[in-house]
Tab-separated table of C-alpha atoms in Angstrom:
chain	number	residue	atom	x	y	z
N	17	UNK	CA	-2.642	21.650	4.451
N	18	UNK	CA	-1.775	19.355	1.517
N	19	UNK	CA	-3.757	17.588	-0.894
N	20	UNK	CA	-4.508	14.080	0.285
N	21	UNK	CA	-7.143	11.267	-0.279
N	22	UNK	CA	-8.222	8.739	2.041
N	23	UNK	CA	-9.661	5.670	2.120
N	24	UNK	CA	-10.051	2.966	4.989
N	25	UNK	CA	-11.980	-0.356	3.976
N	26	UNK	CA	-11.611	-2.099	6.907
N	27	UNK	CA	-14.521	-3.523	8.799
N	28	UNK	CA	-14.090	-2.718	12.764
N	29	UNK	CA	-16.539	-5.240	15.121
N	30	UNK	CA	-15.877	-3.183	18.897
N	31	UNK	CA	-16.585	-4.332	22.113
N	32	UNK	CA	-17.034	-7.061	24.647
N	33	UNK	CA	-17.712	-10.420	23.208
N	34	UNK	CA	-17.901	-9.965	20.061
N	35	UNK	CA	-15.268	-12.409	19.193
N	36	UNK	CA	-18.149	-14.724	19.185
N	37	UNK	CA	-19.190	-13.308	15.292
N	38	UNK	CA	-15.963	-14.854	14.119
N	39	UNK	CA	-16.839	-17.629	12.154
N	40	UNK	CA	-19.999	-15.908	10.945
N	41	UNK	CA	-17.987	-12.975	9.804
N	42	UNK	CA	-15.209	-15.150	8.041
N	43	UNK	CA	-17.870	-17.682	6.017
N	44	UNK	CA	-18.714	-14.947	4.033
N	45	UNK	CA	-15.332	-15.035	2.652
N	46	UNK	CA	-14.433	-18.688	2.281
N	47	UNK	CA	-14.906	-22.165	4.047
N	48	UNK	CA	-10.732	-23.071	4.318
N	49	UNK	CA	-9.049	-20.956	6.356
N	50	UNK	CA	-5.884	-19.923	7.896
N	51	UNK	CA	-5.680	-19.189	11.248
N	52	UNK	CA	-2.454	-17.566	12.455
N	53	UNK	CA	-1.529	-16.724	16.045
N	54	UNK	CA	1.672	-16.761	17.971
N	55	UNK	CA	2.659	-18.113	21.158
N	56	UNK	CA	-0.166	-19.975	22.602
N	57	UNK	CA	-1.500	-17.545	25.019
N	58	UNK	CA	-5.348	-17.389	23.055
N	59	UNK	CA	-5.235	-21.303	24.365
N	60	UNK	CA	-4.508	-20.351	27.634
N	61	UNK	CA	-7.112	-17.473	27.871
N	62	UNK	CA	-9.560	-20.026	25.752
N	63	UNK	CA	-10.097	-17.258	22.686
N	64	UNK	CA	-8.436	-20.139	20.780
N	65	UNK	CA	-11.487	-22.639	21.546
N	66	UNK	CA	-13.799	-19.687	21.426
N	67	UNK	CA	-12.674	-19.001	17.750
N	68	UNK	CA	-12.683	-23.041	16.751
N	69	UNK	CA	-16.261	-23.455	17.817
N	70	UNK	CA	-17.301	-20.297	16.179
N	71	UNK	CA	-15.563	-20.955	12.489
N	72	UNK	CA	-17.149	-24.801	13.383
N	73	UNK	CA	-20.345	-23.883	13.418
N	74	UNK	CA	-20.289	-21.966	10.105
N	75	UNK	CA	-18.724	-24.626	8.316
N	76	UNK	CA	-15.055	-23.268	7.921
N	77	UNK	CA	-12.474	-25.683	8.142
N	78	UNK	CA	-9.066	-24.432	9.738
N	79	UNK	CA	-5.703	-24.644	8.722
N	80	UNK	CA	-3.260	-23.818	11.574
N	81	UNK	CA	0.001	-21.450	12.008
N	82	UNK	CA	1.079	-20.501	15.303
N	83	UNK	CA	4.308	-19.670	16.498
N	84	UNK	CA	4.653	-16.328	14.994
N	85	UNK	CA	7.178	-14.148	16.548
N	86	UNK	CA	7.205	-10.727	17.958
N	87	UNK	CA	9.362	-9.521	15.709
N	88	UNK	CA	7.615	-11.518	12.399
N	89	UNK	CA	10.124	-13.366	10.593
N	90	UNK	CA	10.404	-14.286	6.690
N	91	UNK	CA	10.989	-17.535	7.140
N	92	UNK	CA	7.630	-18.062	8.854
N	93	UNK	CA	6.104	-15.981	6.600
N	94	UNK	CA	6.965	-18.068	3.919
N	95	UNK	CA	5.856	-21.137	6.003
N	96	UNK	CA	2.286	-19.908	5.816
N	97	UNK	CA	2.307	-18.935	2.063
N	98	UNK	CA	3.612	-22.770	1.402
N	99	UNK	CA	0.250	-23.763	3.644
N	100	UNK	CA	-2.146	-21.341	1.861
N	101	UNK	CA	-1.194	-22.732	-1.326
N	102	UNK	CA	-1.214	-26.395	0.220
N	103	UNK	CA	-4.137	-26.419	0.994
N	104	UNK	CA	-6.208	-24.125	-1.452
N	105	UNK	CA	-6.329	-21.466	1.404
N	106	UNK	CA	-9.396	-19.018	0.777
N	107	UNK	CA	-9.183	-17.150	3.540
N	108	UNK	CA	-6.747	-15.943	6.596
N	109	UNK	CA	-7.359	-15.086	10.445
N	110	UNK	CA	-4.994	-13.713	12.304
N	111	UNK	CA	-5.923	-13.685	15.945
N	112	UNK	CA	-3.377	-11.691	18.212
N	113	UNK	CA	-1.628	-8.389	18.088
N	114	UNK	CA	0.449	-6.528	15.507
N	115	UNK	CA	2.907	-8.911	14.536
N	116	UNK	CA	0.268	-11.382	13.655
N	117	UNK	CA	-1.280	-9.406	11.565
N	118	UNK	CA	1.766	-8.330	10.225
N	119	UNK	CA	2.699	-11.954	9.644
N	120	UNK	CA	-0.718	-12.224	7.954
N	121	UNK	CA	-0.833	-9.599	5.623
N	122	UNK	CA	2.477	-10.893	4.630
N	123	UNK	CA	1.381	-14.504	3.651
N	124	UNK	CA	-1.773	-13.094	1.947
N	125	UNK	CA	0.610	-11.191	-0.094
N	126	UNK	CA	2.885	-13.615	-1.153
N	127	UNK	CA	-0.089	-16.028	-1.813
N	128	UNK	CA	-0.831	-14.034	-4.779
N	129	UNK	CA	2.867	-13.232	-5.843
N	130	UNK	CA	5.289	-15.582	-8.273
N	131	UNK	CA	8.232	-14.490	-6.159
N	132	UNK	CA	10.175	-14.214	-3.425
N	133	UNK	CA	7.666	-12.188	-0.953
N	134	UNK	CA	11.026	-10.378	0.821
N	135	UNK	CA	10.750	-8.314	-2.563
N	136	UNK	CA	7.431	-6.228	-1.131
N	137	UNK	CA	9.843	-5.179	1.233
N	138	UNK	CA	13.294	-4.367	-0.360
N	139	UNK	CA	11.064	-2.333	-2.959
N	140	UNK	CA	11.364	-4.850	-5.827
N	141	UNK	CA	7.928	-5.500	-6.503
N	142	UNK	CA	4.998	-4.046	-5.341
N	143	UNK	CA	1.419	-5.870	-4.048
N	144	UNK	CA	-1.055	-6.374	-6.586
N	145	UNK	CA	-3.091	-8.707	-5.068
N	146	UNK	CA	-3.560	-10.698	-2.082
N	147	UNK	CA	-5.642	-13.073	0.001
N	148	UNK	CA	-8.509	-10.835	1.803
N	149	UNK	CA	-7.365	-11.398	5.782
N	150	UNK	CA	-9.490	-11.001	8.834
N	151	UNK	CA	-8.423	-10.207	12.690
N	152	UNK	CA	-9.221	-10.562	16.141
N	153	UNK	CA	-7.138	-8.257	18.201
N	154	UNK	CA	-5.791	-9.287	21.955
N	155	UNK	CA	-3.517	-6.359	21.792
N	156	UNK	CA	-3.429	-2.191	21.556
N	157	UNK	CA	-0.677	-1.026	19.861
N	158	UNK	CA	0.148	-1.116	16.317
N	159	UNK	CA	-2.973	-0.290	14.625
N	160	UNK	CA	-2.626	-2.811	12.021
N	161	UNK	CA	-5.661	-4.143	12.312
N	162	UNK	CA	-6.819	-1.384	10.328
N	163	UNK	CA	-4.105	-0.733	8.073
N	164	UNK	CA	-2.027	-2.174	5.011
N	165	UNK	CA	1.212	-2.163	6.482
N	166	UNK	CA	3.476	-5.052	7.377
N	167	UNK	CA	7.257	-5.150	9.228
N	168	UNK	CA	9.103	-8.452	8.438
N	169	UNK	CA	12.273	-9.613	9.799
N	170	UNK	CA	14.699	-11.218	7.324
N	171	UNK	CA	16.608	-12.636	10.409
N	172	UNK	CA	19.340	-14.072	8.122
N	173	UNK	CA	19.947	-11.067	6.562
N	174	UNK	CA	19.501	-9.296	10.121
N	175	UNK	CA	16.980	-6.443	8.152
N	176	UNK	CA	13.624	-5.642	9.454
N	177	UNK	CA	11.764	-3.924	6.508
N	178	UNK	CA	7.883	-3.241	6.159
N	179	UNK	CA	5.390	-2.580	3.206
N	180	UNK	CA	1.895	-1.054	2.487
N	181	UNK	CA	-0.362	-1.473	0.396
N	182	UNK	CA	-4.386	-1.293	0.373
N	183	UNK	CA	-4.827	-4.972	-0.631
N	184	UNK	CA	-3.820	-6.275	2.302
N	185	UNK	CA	-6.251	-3.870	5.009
N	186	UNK	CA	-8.545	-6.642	7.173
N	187	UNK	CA	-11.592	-7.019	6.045
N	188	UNK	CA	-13.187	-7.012	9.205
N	189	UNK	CA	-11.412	-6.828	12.949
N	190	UNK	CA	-13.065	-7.631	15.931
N	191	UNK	CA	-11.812	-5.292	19.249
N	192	UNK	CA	-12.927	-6.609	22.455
N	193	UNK	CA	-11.087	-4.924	25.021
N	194	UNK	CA	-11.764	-7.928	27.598
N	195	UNK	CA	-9.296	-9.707	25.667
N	196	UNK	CA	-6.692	-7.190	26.603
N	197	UNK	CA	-6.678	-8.097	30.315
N	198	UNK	CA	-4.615	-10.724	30.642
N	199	UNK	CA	-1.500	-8.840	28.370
N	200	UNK	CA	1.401	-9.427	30.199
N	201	UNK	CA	2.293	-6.264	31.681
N	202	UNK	CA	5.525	-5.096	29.791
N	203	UNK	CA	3.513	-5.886	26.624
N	204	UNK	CA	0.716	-3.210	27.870
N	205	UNK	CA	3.538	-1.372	28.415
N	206	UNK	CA	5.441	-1.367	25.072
N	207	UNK	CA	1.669	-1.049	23.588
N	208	UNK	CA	1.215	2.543	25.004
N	209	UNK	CA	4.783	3.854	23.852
N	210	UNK	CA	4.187	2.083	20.331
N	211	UNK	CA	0.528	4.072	20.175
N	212	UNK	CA	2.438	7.048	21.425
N	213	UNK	CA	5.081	6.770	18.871
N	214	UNK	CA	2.616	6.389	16.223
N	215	UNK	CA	1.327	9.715	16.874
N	216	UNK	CA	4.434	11.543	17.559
N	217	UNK	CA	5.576	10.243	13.506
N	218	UNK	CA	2.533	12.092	12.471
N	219	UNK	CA	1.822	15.217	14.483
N	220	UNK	CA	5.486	16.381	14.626
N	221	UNK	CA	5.524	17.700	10.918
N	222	UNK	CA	6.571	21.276	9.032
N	223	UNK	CA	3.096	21.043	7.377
N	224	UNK	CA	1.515	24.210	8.083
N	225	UNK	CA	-2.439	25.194	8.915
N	226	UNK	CA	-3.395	21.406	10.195
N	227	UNK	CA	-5.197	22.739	13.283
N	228	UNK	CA	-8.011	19.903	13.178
N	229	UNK	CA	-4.906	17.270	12.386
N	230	UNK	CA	-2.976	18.722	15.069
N	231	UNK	CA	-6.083	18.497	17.685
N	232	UNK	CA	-6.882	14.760	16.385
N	233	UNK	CA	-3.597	13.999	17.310
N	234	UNK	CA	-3.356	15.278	20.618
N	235	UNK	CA	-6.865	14.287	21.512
N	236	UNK	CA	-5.560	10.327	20.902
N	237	UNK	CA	-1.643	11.408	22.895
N	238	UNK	CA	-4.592	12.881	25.855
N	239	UNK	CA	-6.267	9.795	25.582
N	240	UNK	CA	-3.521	7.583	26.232
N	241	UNK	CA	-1.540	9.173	29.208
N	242	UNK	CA	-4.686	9.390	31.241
N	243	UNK	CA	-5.617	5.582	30.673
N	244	UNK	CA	-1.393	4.364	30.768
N	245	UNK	CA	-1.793	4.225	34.530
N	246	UNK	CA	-4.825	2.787	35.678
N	247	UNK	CA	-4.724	0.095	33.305
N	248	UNK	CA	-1.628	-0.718	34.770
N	249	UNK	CA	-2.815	-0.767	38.430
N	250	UNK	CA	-5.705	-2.673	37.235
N	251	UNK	CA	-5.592	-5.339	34.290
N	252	UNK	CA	-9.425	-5.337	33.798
N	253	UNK	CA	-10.118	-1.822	33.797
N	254	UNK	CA	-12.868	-1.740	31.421
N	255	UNK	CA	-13.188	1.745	30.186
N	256	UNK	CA	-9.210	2.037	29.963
N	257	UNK	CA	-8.693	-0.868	28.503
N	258	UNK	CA	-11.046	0.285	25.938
N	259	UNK	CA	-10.175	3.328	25.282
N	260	UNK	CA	-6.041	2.706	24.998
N	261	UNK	CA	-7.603	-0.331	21.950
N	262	UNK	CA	-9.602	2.540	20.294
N	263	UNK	CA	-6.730	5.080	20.193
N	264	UNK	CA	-4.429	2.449	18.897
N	265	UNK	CA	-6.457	1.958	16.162
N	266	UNK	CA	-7.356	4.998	15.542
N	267	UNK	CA	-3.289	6.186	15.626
N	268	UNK	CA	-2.628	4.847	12.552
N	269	UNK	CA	-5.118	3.257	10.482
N	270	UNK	CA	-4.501	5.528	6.856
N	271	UNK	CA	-3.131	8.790	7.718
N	272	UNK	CA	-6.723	9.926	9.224
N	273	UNK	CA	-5.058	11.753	12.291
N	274	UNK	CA	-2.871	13.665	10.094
N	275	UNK	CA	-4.573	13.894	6.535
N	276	UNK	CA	-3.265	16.476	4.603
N	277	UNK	CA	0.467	16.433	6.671
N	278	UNK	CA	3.461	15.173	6.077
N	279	UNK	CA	4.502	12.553	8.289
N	280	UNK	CA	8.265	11.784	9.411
N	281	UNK	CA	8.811	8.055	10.720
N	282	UNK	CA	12.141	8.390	11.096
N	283	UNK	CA	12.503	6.887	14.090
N	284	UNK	CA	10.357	3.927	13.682
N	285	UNK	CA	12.938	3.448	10.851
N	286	UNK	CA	15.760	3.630	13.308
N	287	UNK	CA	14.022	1.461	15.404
N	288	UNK	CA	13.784	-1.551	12.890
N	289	UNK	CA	17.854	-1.482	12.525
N	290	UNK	CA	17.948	-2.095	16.841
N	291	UNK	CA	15.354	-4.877	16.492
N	292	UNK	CA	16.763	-6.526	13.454
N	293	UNK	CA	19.842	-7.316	14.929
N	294	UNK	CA	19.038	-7.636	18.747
N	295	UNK	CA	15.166	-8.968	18.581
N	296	UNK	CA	14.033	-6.196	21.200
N	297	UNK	CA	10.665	-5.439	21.462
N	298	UNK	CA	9.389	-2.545	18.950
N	299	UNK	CA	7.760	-0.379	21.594
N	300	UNK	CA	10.971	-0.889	24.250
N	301	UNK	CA	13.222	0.624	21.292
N	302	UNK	CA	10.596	3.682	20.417
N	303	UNK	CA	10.680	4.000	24.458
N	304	UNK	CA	14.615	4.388	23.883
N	305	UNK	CA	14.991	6.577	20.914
N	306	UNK	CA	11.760	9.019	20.659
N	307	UNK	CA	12.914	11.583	23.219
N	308	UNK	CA	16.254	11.309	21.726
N	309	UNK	CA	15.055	11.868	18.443
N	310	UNK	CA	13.108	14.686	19.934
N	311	UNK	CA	15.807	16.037	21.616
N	312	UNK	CA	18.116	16.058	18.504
N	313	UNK	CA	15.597	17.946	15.679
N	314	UNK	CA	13.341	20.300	17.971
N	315	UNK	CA	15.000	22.883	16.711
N	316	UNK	CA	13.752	22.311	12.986
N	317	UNK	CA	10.082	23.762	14.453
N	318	UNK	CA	10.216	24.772	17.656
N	319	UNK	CA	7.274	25.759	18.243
N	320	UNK	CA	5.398	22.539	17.330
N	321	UNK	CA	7.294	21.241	20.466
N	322	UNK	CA	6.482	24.032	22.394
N	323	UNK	CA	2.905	23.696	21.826
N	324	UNK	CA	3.144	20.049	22.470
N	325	UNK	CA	4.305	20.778	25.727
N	326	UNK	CA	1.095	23.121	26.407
N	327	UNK	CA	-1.421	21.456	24.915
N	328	UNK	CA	-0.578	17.494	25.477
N	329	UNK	CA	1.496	17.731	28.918
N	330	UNK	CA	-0.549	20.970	30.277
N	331	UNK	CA	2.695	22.744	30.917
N	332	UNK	CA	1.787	26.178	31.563
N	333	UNK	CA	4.287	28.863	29.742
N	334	UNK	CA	4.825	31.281	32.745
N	335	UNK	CA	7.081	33.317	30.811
N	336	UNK	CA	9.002	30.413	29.675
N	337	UNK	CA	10.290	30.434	25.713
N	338	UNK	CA	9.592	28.128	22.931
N	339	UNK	CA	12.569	26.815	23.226
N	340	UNK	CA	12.100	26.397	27.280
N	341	UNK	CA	8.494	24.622	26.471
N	342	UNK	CA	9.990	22.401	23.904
N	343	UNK	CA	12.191	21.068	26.061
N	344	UNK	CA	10.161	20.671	29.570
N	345	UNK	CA	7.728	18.856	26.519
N	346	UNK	CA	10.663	16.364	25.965
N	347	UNK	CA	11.427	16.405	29.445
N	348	UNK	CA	7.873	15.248	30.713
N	349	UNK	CA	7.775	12.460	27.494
N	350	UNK	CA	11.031	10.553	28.838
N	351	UNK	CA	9.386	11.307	32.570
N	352	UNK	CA	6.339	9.588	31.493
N	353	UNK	CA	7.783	6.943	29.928
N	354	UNK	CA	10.028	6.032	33.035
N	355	UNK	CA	6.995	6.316	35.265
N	356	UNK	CA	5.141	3.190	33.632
N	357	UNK	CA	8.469	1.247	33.345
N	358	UNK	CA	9.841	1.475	29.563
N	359	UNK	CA	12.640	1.719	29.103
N	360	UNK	CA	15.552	4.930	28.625
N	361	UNK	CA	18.467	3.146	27.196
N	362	UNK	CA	19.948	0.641	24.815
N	363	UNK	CA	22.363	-0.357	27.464
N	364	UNK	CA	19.161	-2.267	29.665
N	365	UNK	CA	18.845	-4.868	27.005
N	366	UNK	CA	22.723	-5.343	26.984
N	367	UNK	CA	23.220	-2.989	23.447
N	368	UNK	CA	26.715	-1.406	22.834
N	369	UNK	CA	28.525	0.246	20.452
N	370	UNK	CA	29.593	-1.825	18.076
N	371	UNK	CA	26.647	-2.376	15.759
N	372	UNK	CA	26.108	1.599	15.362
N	373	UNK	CA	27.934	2.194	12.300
N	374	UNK	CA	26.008	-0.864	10.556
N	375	UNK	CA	22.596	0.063	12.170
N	376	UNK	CA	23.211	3.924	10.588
N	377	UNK	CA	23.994	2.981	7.430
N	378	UNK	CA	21.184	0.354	7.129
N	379	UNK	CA	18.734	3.459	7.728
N	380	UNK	CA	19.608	5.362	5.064
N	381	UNK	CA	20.211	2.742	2.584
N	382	UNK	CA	17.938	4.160	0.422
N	383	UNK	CA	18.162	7.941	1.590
N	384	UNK	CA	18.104	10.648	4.058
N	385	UNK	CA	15.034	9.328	6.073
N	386	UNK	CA	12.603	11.540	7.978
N	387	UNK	CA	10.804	15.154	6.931
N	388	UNK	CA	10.708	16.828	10.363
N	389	UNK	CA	14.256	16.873	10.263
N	390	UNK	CA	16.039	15.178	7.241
N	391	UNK	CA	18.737	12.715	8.712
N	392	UNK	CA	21.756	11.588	6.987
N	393	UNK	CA	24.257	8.558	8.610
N	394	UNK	CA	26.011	11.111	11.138
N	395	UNK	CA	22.868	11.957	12.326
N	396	UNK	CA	21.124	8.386	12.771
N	397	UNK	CA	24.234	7.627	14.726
N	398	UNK	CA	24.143	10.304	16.860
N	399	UNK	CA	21.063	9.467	18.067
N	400	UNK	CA	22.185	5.776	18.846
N	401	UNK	CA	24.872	6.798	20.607
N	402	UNK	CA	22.381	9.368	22.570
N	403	UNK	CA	20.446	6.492	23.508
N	404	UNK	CA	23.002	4.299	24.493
């Protein structure tokens, strides 16, 4: 195990209606606020009026930005950091899933910074300070509500690039699981594979005598696959629905699954080259690439895979090797996948070839990425063209 601190500041408010401390829970941080959301579905569910009447009735006053993307963009990033500093912004709410909070963390950022905020992200400049944020979660998957880090899409430039820092980890977020239930179902969907994929970054590592990590994280993988399937038979299955919003969180909120390891996140990095040039949903790409990513470095620690396969799928050795495990393991993680409808190639959302040599060299702009398996252009596109 390596050395490692950890620290997680962030306020968590869990279970059904608590949505209703909102306003109480944001006064004690300001009276002007700014509330960010996305595409109008917390109107149609009425979270939106829910959250009005609550920040109402403790005196906050509400500046609005809605319309923020799936894949978070700059240029409405920038939007909200020209409101916050419009309007003396003390405060900012983001109330839907990860890219709102994303989106938020982002303006709080570049609130605080005399800059362009794309520089947090191409490594330029680094957060020093930043408006303290606040979230109400209506979707499990990317953990950032309990977390400082941020993907932003520079659509322009056709990059999708993410930062971290501790200044920007919610003060508080409020988890009702209730509010889950009316996700459409490919978002559930993408959710599970993105919680999933959060894990696999973290648990498939070369750091040695992590049994307790190693256990942690395939406690939360456990967790998932036996709540995937009857939330998606049944919307409003309380105790699923709760439990897939607590493992997302828990996933990746500060390394605490995997203190002490190194981590890999190569091919969330992969990932963000698909999505900055074709705007696909981030879980629908991890769907794509992880078992081809899998399938490509297994052989870097074989018998992490193997006991993957054991431990997390239940695959019983029966005289199989390792390298036999390893690969049913992989097997059964595409298997699953296809069995709750993401998806197992580029070519379903219309992707060819011809953006693989950019998308490969965009990954390692700044380096080999990954520490499983260090991966250099050849290899990056290899695995695009695997997933093809």
């Amino acid at each position: 195990m390596n050395a490692f601190q950890f620290h997680n500041p962030t306020r968590i408010v869990f279970g059904e209606g608590k949505a209703a401390q909102v306003g109480q829970l944001t006064a004690a941080y300001g009276s002007r606020v700014l509330l960010v959301y996305g595409g109008g579905s917390i109107k149609r569910t009425g979270l939106y009026d829910q959250t009005m009447r609550s920040l109402g009735e403790a005196g906050v006053s509400v500046v609005e930005l809605s319309g923020i993307e799936p894949n978070p963009r700059l240029s409405t990033v920038n939007q909200g950091i020209a409101l916050c500093r419009e309007h003396d912004i003390q405060f900012i709410l983001a109330v839907g899933g990860g890219s709102v909070i994303d989106a938020a963390k982002a303006i709080a950022a570049g609130v605080k910074y005399d800059g362009d905020m794309w520089d947090f992200c191409s490594g330029k400049a680094v957060v020093q300070d930043a408006l303290p944020l606040g979230a109400i979660l209506t979707l499990a998957a990317t953990g950032s509500e309990m977390n400082g880090n941020s993907v932003i899409s520079n659509w322009e430039a056709q990059l999708k690039r993410s930062f971290g820092s501790i200044h920007v980890y919610p003060r508080f977020s409020i988890l009702d699981p209730t509010l889950t239930y009316t996700v459409p179902r490919d978002h559930t969907i993408n959710g599970i594979v993105d919680i999933m994929s959060h894990v696999f970054e973290q648990y498939f590592s070369q750091t040695e005598h992590t049994p307790l990590q190693e256990r942690l994280c395939e406690s939360v993988l456990q967790t998932v696959i036996e709540n995937a399937e009857p939330v998606l038979d049944n919307p409003e299955h309380a105790a699923g629905r709760a439990n897939l919003m607590w493992c997302g969180t828990v996933a990746l909120n500060g390394g605490f699954i995997s203190t002490g390891m190194q981590n890999d996140w190569a091919t969330h990095m992969i990932e963000h080259e698909v999505s900055a040039i074709y705007d696909i949903a981030h879980g629908a790409g991890l769907a794509v690439l992880f078992p081809n990513w899998m399938r490509y470095v297994y052989t870097a620690r074989v018998s992490r895979f193997a006991q993957y396969a054991e431990r997390v799928w239940g695959i019983e050795r029966a005289g199989r090797s390792d390298e036999e495990l390893a690969l049913a393991g992989i097997e059964a993680t595409r298997d699953f996948f296809t069995r709750i409808g993401a998806p197992s190639r580029l070519a379903d959302f219309g992707i060819g070839d011809d953006q693989l040599d950019r998308m490969a060299a965009e990954a390692v702009r700044y380096g080999p990425i990954g520490a499983f398996r260090r991966l250099e252009q050849a290899d990056v596109r290899r695995i695009l063209e695997l997933s093809l």
